[in-house]
Amino acid sequence: MSRTKTVYTCQSCGYASLKWLGRCPDCGSWNTLVEEAGSGRKPHLSATSPVPLSGITLGADHRTPTLIGELDRVLGGGVVAGAVVLIGGDPGVGKSTLILQAMSKLLDSSGGKCLYVSGEESATQLKLRASRLGIDSDDILVLSETSLEVIIEEIEKTRPACVVIDSIQTTYSEELQSAPGTVGQVRECSSRLMIQAKRHGIPTFIIGHVTKEGAIAGPRVLEHIVDTVLYFEGDRSHSFRILRTVKNRFGSTNEIGVFEMTDSGLVEITNPSELFLRERSSDASGSAATSTIEGTRPLIVEIQALVSPTTFGVPRRTSIGVDGQRVNLLIAVLEKIGGLHLGLTDIYVNVVGGLRIAEPATDLPIILSIASSLREIPIAGDTFVFGEVGLSGEIRAVSQAEARLNEGGKIGFKRAVIPESNLKRLKQDAGLHLTGVSDIHEAMESVLRR
Ligand code: TYD
Ligand code: MG
């Protein structure tokens, strides 16, 4: 392939240079010049002409379900023809495992062949994983290749039903001089794969590692290019994994899918609330169960707080799974309005199971778990709480109260402490004993009784 001239373009002002420069001579910013393929190599698609909106028909089955319910949920119902899906995540979280399992299921339902391009691992390593997962198929074609040009040639030749690129960081285009994994390469390769996917309507999964530099050459660079971005999260000390939609041109965002990593691969968790409460002890102080909404889905999780006397001067405030600033704000409300003495205490707040929550409905459980730990009074194990807390200690209504209550009832809770204003508007009560509270005093009063 003839090598075309490359240009380096400044990512902040658009200045173009024929050689790489550490500093942009135009805007003066550092390290912003990124290699891009020069003009003259513009990919050309077949000529299209405009069609009236009314003339566009939707195919009845334009989505193919992967038959892994939790994956279909985050994809918005299945795989769309020609869609490019980016799966990002830390190395070792289970991206290759997830995709291999999904491909095997997908082929069962759609037929055809899947081209699995592995630049990370050898064919033997892939085979080892597959046999561990009990997958053995004539229809998964493994290609150990890193050259984009060869990969595209292979796609043209085989015309598979779907393509997997594992990973984008090992793929490189011969048209660029920079090394695989650099911003220029990652971007060039994904946009060419995108064009390829659209041209033949082949769904394409791109795996991308979240690199140490994260924002630089990791999946973030691609977010605006691809159709769907999923992040696979979970820490190594826990067996469960969360698949989160960050962007989806074909469905809603903020959905999550929950899996557990077992000896024989990923297993779907259809009732995550049970999982998050599995090891909960019902008589420990500093623990509050709550119902949080992730996407369209209510989840029951446990929030724990530990309040202990400060040993060295400055009190420590540590939050895992919830926003630390928010916790500081709530601590201030507890001190000033609630009258609790927290000035000389260390406070640790943790969402059990490694989940991350960012919604105001968790204000109340955070406040109550801190108060429970300080006073060493446990909150009854059959009670869960939710509500937003305002700066003057008032409890404010939250969205989807009924869905939250139903989930709690399903899991076996008997009682819920919720915002008074939610209680008033409630149409059904999920068979729970409900207590409405309008400020933090009432809330503490109702759950922290000896
Ligand atoms: P992998 O899919 O290779 O991660 P990634 O592609 O995101 O780098 O999975 C890595 C981890 O998963 C590895 O530490 C082993 C573990 N694992 C299991 O626990 N059970 C299994 O069945 C498989 C295939 C992997
Ligand atoms: Mg991998």
mmCIF file with all atom_site columns, N, CA, C and O in Angstrom, residues 315-343:
data_model
loop_
_atom_site.group_PDB
_atom_site.id
_atom_site.type_symbol
_atom_site.label_atom_id
_atom_site.label_alt_id
_atom_site.label_comp_id
_atom_site.label_asym_id
_atom_site.label_entity_id
_atom_site.label_seq_id
_atom_site.pdbx_PDB_ins_code
_atom_site.Cartn_x
_atom_site.Cartn_y
_atom_site.Cartn_z
_atom_site.occupancy
_atom_site.B_iso_or_equiv
_atom_site.pdbx_formal_charge
_atom_site.auth_seq_id
_atom_site.auth_comp_id
_atom_site.auth_asym_id
_atom_site.auth_atom_id
_atom_site.pdbx_PDB_model_num
ATOM 1   N N  . PRO A 1 315 ? -9.556  15.304 61.053 1.00 0.00 ? 315 PRO A N  1
ATOM 2   C CA . PRO A 1 315 ? -10.444 14.168 60.809 1.00 0.00 ? 315 PRO A CA 1
ATOM 3   C C  . PRO A 1 315 ? -10.378 13.702 59.359 1.00 0.00 ? 315 PRO A C  1
ATOM 4   O O  . PRO A 1 315 ? -10.256 14.518 58.452 1.00 0.00 ? 315 PRO A O  1
ATOM 5   N N  . ARG A 1 316 ? -10.451 12.413 59.171 1.00 0.00 ? 316 ARG A N  1
ATOM 6   C CA . ARG A 1 316 ? -10.447 11.844 57.814 1.00 0.00 ? 316 ARG A CA 1
ATOM 7   C C  . ARG A 1 316 ? -11.870 11.652 57.328 1.00 0.00 ? 316 ARG A C  1
ATOM 8   O O  . ARG A 1 316 ? -12.732 11.226 58.078 1.00 0.00 ? 316 ARG A O  1
ATOM 9   N N  . ARG A 1 317 ? -12.084 11.936 56.062 1.00 0.00 ? 317 ARG A N  1
ATOM 10  C CA . ARG A 1 317 ? -13.405 11.715 55.467 1.00 0.00 ? 317 ARG A CA 1
ATOM 11  C C  . ARG A 1 317 ? -13.178 10.924 54.192 1.00 0.00 ? 317 ARG A C  1
ATOM 12  O O  . ARG A 1 317 ? -12.573 11.436 53.252 1.00 0.00 ? 317 ARG A O  1
ATOM 13  N N  . THR A 1 318 ? -13.618 9.692  54.152 1.00 0.00 ? 318 THR A N  1
ATOM 14  C CA . THR A 1 318 ? -13.366 8.863  52.973 1.00 0.00 ? 318 THR A CA 1
ATOM 15  C C  . THR A 1 318 ? -14.674 8.267  52.470 1.00 0.00 ? 318 THR A C  1
ATOM 16  O O  . THR A 1 318 ? -15.445 7.712  53.257 1.00 0.00 ? 318 THR A O  1
ATOM 17  N N  . SER A 1 319 ? -14.929 8.418  51.179 1.00 0.00 ? 319 SER A N  1
ATOM 18  C CA . SER A 1 319 ? -16.155 7.839  50.608 1.00 0.00 ? 319 SER A CA 1
ATOM 19  C C  . SER A 1 319 ? -15.801 6.964  49.427 1.00 0.00 ? 319 SER A C  1
ATOM 20  O O  . SER A 1 319 ? -15.039 7.369  48.567 1.00 0.00 ? 319 SER A O  1
ATOM 21  N N  . ILE A 1 320 ? -16.383 5.791  49.403 1.00 0.00 ? 320 ILE A N  1
ATOM 22  C CA . ILE A 1 320 ? -16.195 4.899  48.257 1.00 0.00 ? 320 ILE A CA 1
ATOM 23  C C  . ILE A 1 320 ? -17.563 4.574  47.684 1.00 0.00 ? 320 ILE A C  1
ATOM 24  O O  . ILE A 1 320 ? -18.451 4.110  48.399 1.00 0.00 ? 320 ILE A O  1
ATOM 25  N N  . GLY A 1 321 ? -17.739 4.862  46.413 1.00 0.00 ? 321 GLY A N  1
ATOM 26  C CA . GLY A 1 321 ? -19.002 4.537  45.750 1.00 0.00 ? 321 GLY A CA 1
ATOM 27  C C  . GLY A 1 321 ? -20.007 5.683  45.730 1.00 0.00 ? 321 GLY A C  1
ATOM 28  O O  . GLY A 1 321 ? -20.994 5.624  45.014 1.00 0.00 ? 321 GLY A O  1
ATOM 29  N N  . VAL A 1 322 ? -19.774 6.700  46.543 1.00 0.00 ? 322 VAL A N  1
ATOM 30  C CA . VAL A 1 322 ? -20.622 7.903  46.493 1.00 0.00 ? 322 VAL A CA 1
ATOM 31  C C  . VAL A 1 322 ? -19.702 9.117  46.437 1.00 0.00 ? 322 VAL A C  1
ATOM 32  O O  . VAL A 1 322 ? -18.544 9.053  46.821 1.00 0.00 ? 322 VAL A O  1
ATOM 33  N N  . ASP A 1 323 ? -20.233 10.228 45.966 1.00 0.00 ? 323 ASP A N  1
ATOM 34  C CA . ASP A 1 323 ? -19.440 11.437 45.814 1.00 0.00 ? 323 ASP A CA 1
ATOM 35  C C  . ASP A 1 323 ? -19.007 11.997 47.168 1.00 0.00 ? 323 ASP A C  1
ATOM 36  O O  . ASP A 1 323 ? -19.835 12.266 48.036 1.00 0.00 ? 323 ASP A O  1
ATOM 37  N N  . GLY A 1 324 ? -17.697 12.155 47.333 1.00 0.00 ? 324 GLY A N  1
ATOM 38  C CA . GLY A 1 324 ? -17.147 12.634 48.598 1.00 0.00 ? 324 GLY A CA 1
ATOM 39  C C  . GLY A 1 324 ? -17.627 14.025 48.978 1.00 0.00 ? 324 GLY A C  1
ATOM 40  O O  . GLY A 1 324 ? -17.868 14.317 50.155 1.00 0.00 ? 324 GLY A O  1
ATOM 41  N N  . GLN A 1 325 ? -17.797 14.896 47.980 1.00 0.00 ? 325 GLN A N  1
ATOM 42  C CA . GLN A 1 325 ? -18.265 16.262 48.244 1.00 0.00 ? 325 GLN A CA 1
ATOM 43  C C  . GLN A 1 325 ? -19.672 16.234 48.830 1.00 0.00 ? 325 GLN A C  1
ATOM 44  O O  . GLN A 1 325 ? -20.012 16.970 49.742 1.00 0.00 ? 325 GLN A O  1
ATOM 45  N N  . ARG A 1 326 ? -20.484 15.370 48.248 1.00 0.00 ? 326 ARG A N  1
ATOM 46  C CA . ARG A 1 326 ? -21.866 15.223 48.702 1.00 0.00 ? 326 ARG A CA 1
ATOM 47  C C  . ARG A 1 326 ? -21.894 14.739 50.156 1.00 0.00 ? 326 ARG A C  1
ATOM 48  O O  . ARG A 1 326 ? -22.669 15.208 50.966 1.00 0.00 ? 326 ARG A O  1
ATOM 49  N N  . VAL A 1 327 ? -21.020 13.782 50.451 1.00 0.00 ? 327 VAL A N  1
ATOM 50  C CA . VAL A 1 327 ? -20.965 13.259 51.821 1.00 0.00 ? 327 VAL A CA 1
ATOM 51  C C  . VAL A 1 327 ? -20.540 14.367 52.774 1.00 0.00 ? 327 VAL A C  1
ATOM 52  O O  . VAL A 1 327 ? -21.126 14.524 53.856 1.00 0.00 ? 327 VAL A O  1
ATOM 53  N N  . ASN A 1 328 ? -19.557 15.180 52.378 1.00 0.00 ? 328 ASN A N  1
ATOM 54  C CA . ASN A 1 328 ? -19.135 16.297 53.237 1.00 0.00 ? 328 ASN A CA 1
ATOM 55  C C  . ASN A 1 328 ? -20.285 17.246 53.518 1.00 0.00 ? 328 ASN A C  1
ATOM 56  O O  . ASN A 1 328 ? -20.464 17.717 54.636 1.00 0.00 ? 328 ASN A O  1
ATOM 57  N N  . LEU A 1 329 ? -21.053 17.508 52.472 1.00 0.00 ? 329 LEU A N  1
ATOM 58  C CA . LEU A 1 329 ? -22.214 18.386 52.622 1.00 0.00 ? 329 LEU A CA 1
ATOM 59  C C  . LEU A 1 329 ? -23.215 17.794 53.621 1.00 0.00 ? 329 LEU A C  1
ATOM 60  O O  . LEU A 1 329 ? -23.732 18.477 54.500 1.00 0.00 ? 329 LEU A O  1
ATOM 61  N N  . LEU A 1 330 ? -23.453 16.496 53.498 1.00 0.00 ? 330 LEU A N  1
ATOM 62  C CA . LEU A 1 330 ? -24.405 15.842 54.390 1.00 0.00 ? 330 LEU A CA 1
ATOM 63  C C  . LEU A 1 330 ? -23.898 15.821 55.831 1.00 0.00 ? 330 LEU A C  1
ATOM 64  O O  . LEU A 1 330 ? -24.671 15.958 56.781 1.00 0.00 ? 330 LEU A O  1
ATOM 65  N N  . ILE A 1 331 ? -22.578 15.678 55.984 1.00 0.00 ? 331 ILE A N  1
ATOM 66  C CA . ILE A 1 331 ? -21.993 15.697 57.325 1.00 0.00 ? 331 ILE A CA 1
ATOM 67  C C  . ILE A 1 331 ? -22.227 17.077 57.958 1.00 0.00 ? 331 ILE A C  1
ATOM 68  O O  . ILE A 1 331 ? -22.590 17.195 59.124 1.00 0.00 ? 331 ILE A O  1
ATOM 69  N N  . ALA A 1 332 ? -22.064 18.123 57.124 1.00 0.00 ? 332 ALA A N  1
ATOM 70  C CA . ALA A 1 332 ? -22.296 19.485 57.623 1.00 0.00 ? 332 ALA A CA 1
ATOM 71  C C  . ALA A 1 332 ? -23.746 19.658 58.068 1.00 0.00 ? 332 ALA A C  1
ATOM 72  O O  . ALA A 1 332 ? -24.028 20.267 59.104 1.00 0.00 ? 332 ALA A O  1
ATOM 73  N N  . VAL A 1 333 ? -24.672 19.107 57.284 1.00 0.00 ? 333 VAL A N  1
ATOM 74  C CA . VAL A 1 333 ? -26.097 19.194 57.658 1.00 0.00 ? 333 VAL A CA 1
ATOM 75  C C  . VAL A 1 333 ? -26.345 18.453 58.980 1.00 0.00 ? 333 VAL A C  1
ATOM 76  O O  . VAL A 1 333 ? -27.036 18.942 59.870 1.00 0.00 ? 333 VAL A O  1
ATOM 77  N N  . LEU A 1 334 ? -25.724 17.275 59.120 1.00 0.00 ? 334 LEU A N  1
ATOM 78  C CA . LEU A 1 334 ? -25.884 16.488 60.350 1.00 0.00 ? 334 LEU A CA 1
ATOM 79  C C  . LEU A 1 334 ? -25.376 17.244 61.574 1.00 0.00 ? 334 LEU A C  1
ATOM 80  O O  . LEU A 1 334 ? -25.948 17.164 62.660 1.00 0.00 ? 334 LEU A O  1
ATOM 81  N N  . GLU A 1 335 ? -24.267 17.985 61.387 1.00 0.00 ? 335 GLU A N  1
ATOM 82  C CA . GLU A 1 335 ? -23.686 18.720 62.507 1.00 0.00 ? 335 GLU A CA 1
ATOM 83  C C  . GLU A 1 335 ? -24.524 19.929 62.860 1.00 0.00 ? 335 GLU A C  1
ATOM 84  O O  . GLU A 1 335 ? -24.918 20.121 64.009 1.00 0.00 ? 335 GLU A O  1
ATOM 85  N N  . LYS A 1 336 ? -24.793 20.733 61.828 1.00 0.00 ? 336 LYS A N  1
ATOM 86  C CA . LYS A 1 336 ? -25.444 22.026 62.063 1.00 0.00 ? 336 LYS A CA 1
ATOM 87  C C  . LYS A 1 336 ? -26.929 21.860 62.392 1.00 0.00 ? 336 LYS A C  1
ATOM 88  O O  . LYS A 1 336 ? -27.434 22.439 63.335 1.00 0.00 ? 336 LYS A O  1
ATOM 89  N N  . ILE A 1 337 ? -27.633 21.073 61.614 1.00 0.00 ? 337 ILE A N  1
ATOM 90  C CA . ILE A 1 337 ? -29.083 20.933 61.807 1.00 0.00 ? 337 ILE A CA 1
ATOM 91  C C  . ILE A 1 337 ? -29.399 19.782 62.760 1.00 0.00 ? 337 ILE A C  1
ATOM 92  O O  . ILE A 1 337 ? -30.251 19.874 63.619 1.00 0.00 ? 337 ILE A O  1
ATOM 93  N N  . GLY A 1 338 ? -28.680 18.668 62.563 1.00 0.00 ? 338 GLY A N  1
ATOM 94  C CA . GLY A 1 338 ? -28.991 17.476 63.349 1.00 0.00 ? 338 GLY A CA 1
ATOM 95  C C  . GLY A 1 338 ? -28.413 17.536 64.751 1.00 0.00 ? 338 GLY A C  1
ATOM 96  O O  . GLY A 1 338 ? -28.765 16.743 65.613 1.00 0.00 ? 338 GLY A O  1
ATOM 97  N N  . GLY A 1 339 ? -27.438 18.442 64.951 1.00 0.00 ? 339 GLY A N  1
ATOM 98  C CA . GLY A 1 339 ? -26.842 18.588 66.273 1.00 0.00 ? 339 GLY A CA 1
ATOM 99  C C  . GLY A 1 339 ? -25.901 17.458 66.662 1.00 0.00 ? 339 GLY A C  1
ATOM 100 O O  . GLY A 1 339 ? -25.611 17.246 67.839 1.00 0.00 ? 339 GLY A O  1
ATOM 101 N N  . LEU A 1 340 ? -25.413 16.705 65.680 1.00 0.00 ? 340 LEU A N  1
ATOM 102 C CA . LEU A 1 340 ? -24.487 15.613 65.991 1.00 0.00 ? 340 LEU A CA 1
ATOM 103 C C  . LEU A 1 340 ? -23.062 16.167 66.064 1.00 0.00 ? 340 LEU A C  1
ATOM 104 O O  . LEU A 1 340 ? -22.703 17.058 65.301 1.00 0.00 ? 340 LEU A O  1
ATOM 105 N N  . HIS A 1 341 ? -22.255 15.636 66.970 1.00 0.00 ? 341 HIS A N  1
ATOM 106 C CA . HIS A 1 341 ? -20.874 16.112 67.081 1.00 0.00 ? 341 HIS A CA 1
ATOM 107 C C  . HIS A 1 341 ? -19.959 15.223 66.259 1.00 0.00 ? 341 HIS A C  1
ATOM 108 O O  . HIS A 1 341 ? -19.659 14.108 66.640 1.00 0.00 ? 341 HIS A O  1
ATOM 109 N N  . LEU A 1 342 ? -19.568 15.752 65.111 1.00 0.00 ? 342 LEU A N  1
ATOM 110 C CA . LEU A 1 342 ? -18.765 14.933 64.204 1.00 0.00 ? 342 LEU A CA 1
ATOM 111 C C  . LEU A 1 342 ? -17.410 15.577 63.923 1.00 0.00 ? 342 LEU A C  1
ATOM 112 O O  . LEU A 1 342 ? -16.621 15.092 63.130 1.00 0.00 ? 342 LEU A O  1
ATOM 113 N N  . GLY A 1 343 ? -17.129 16.688 64.613 1.00 0.00 ? 343 GLY A N  1
ATOM 114 C CA . GLY A 1 343 ? -15.911 17.462 64.357 1.00 0.00 ? 343 GLY A CA 1
ATOM 115 C C  . GLY A 1 343 ? -14.639 16.700 64.674 1.00 0.00 ? 343 GLY A C  1
ATOM 116 O O  . GLY A 1 343 ? -13.613 16.920 64.036 1.00 0.00 ? 343 GLY A O  1
#
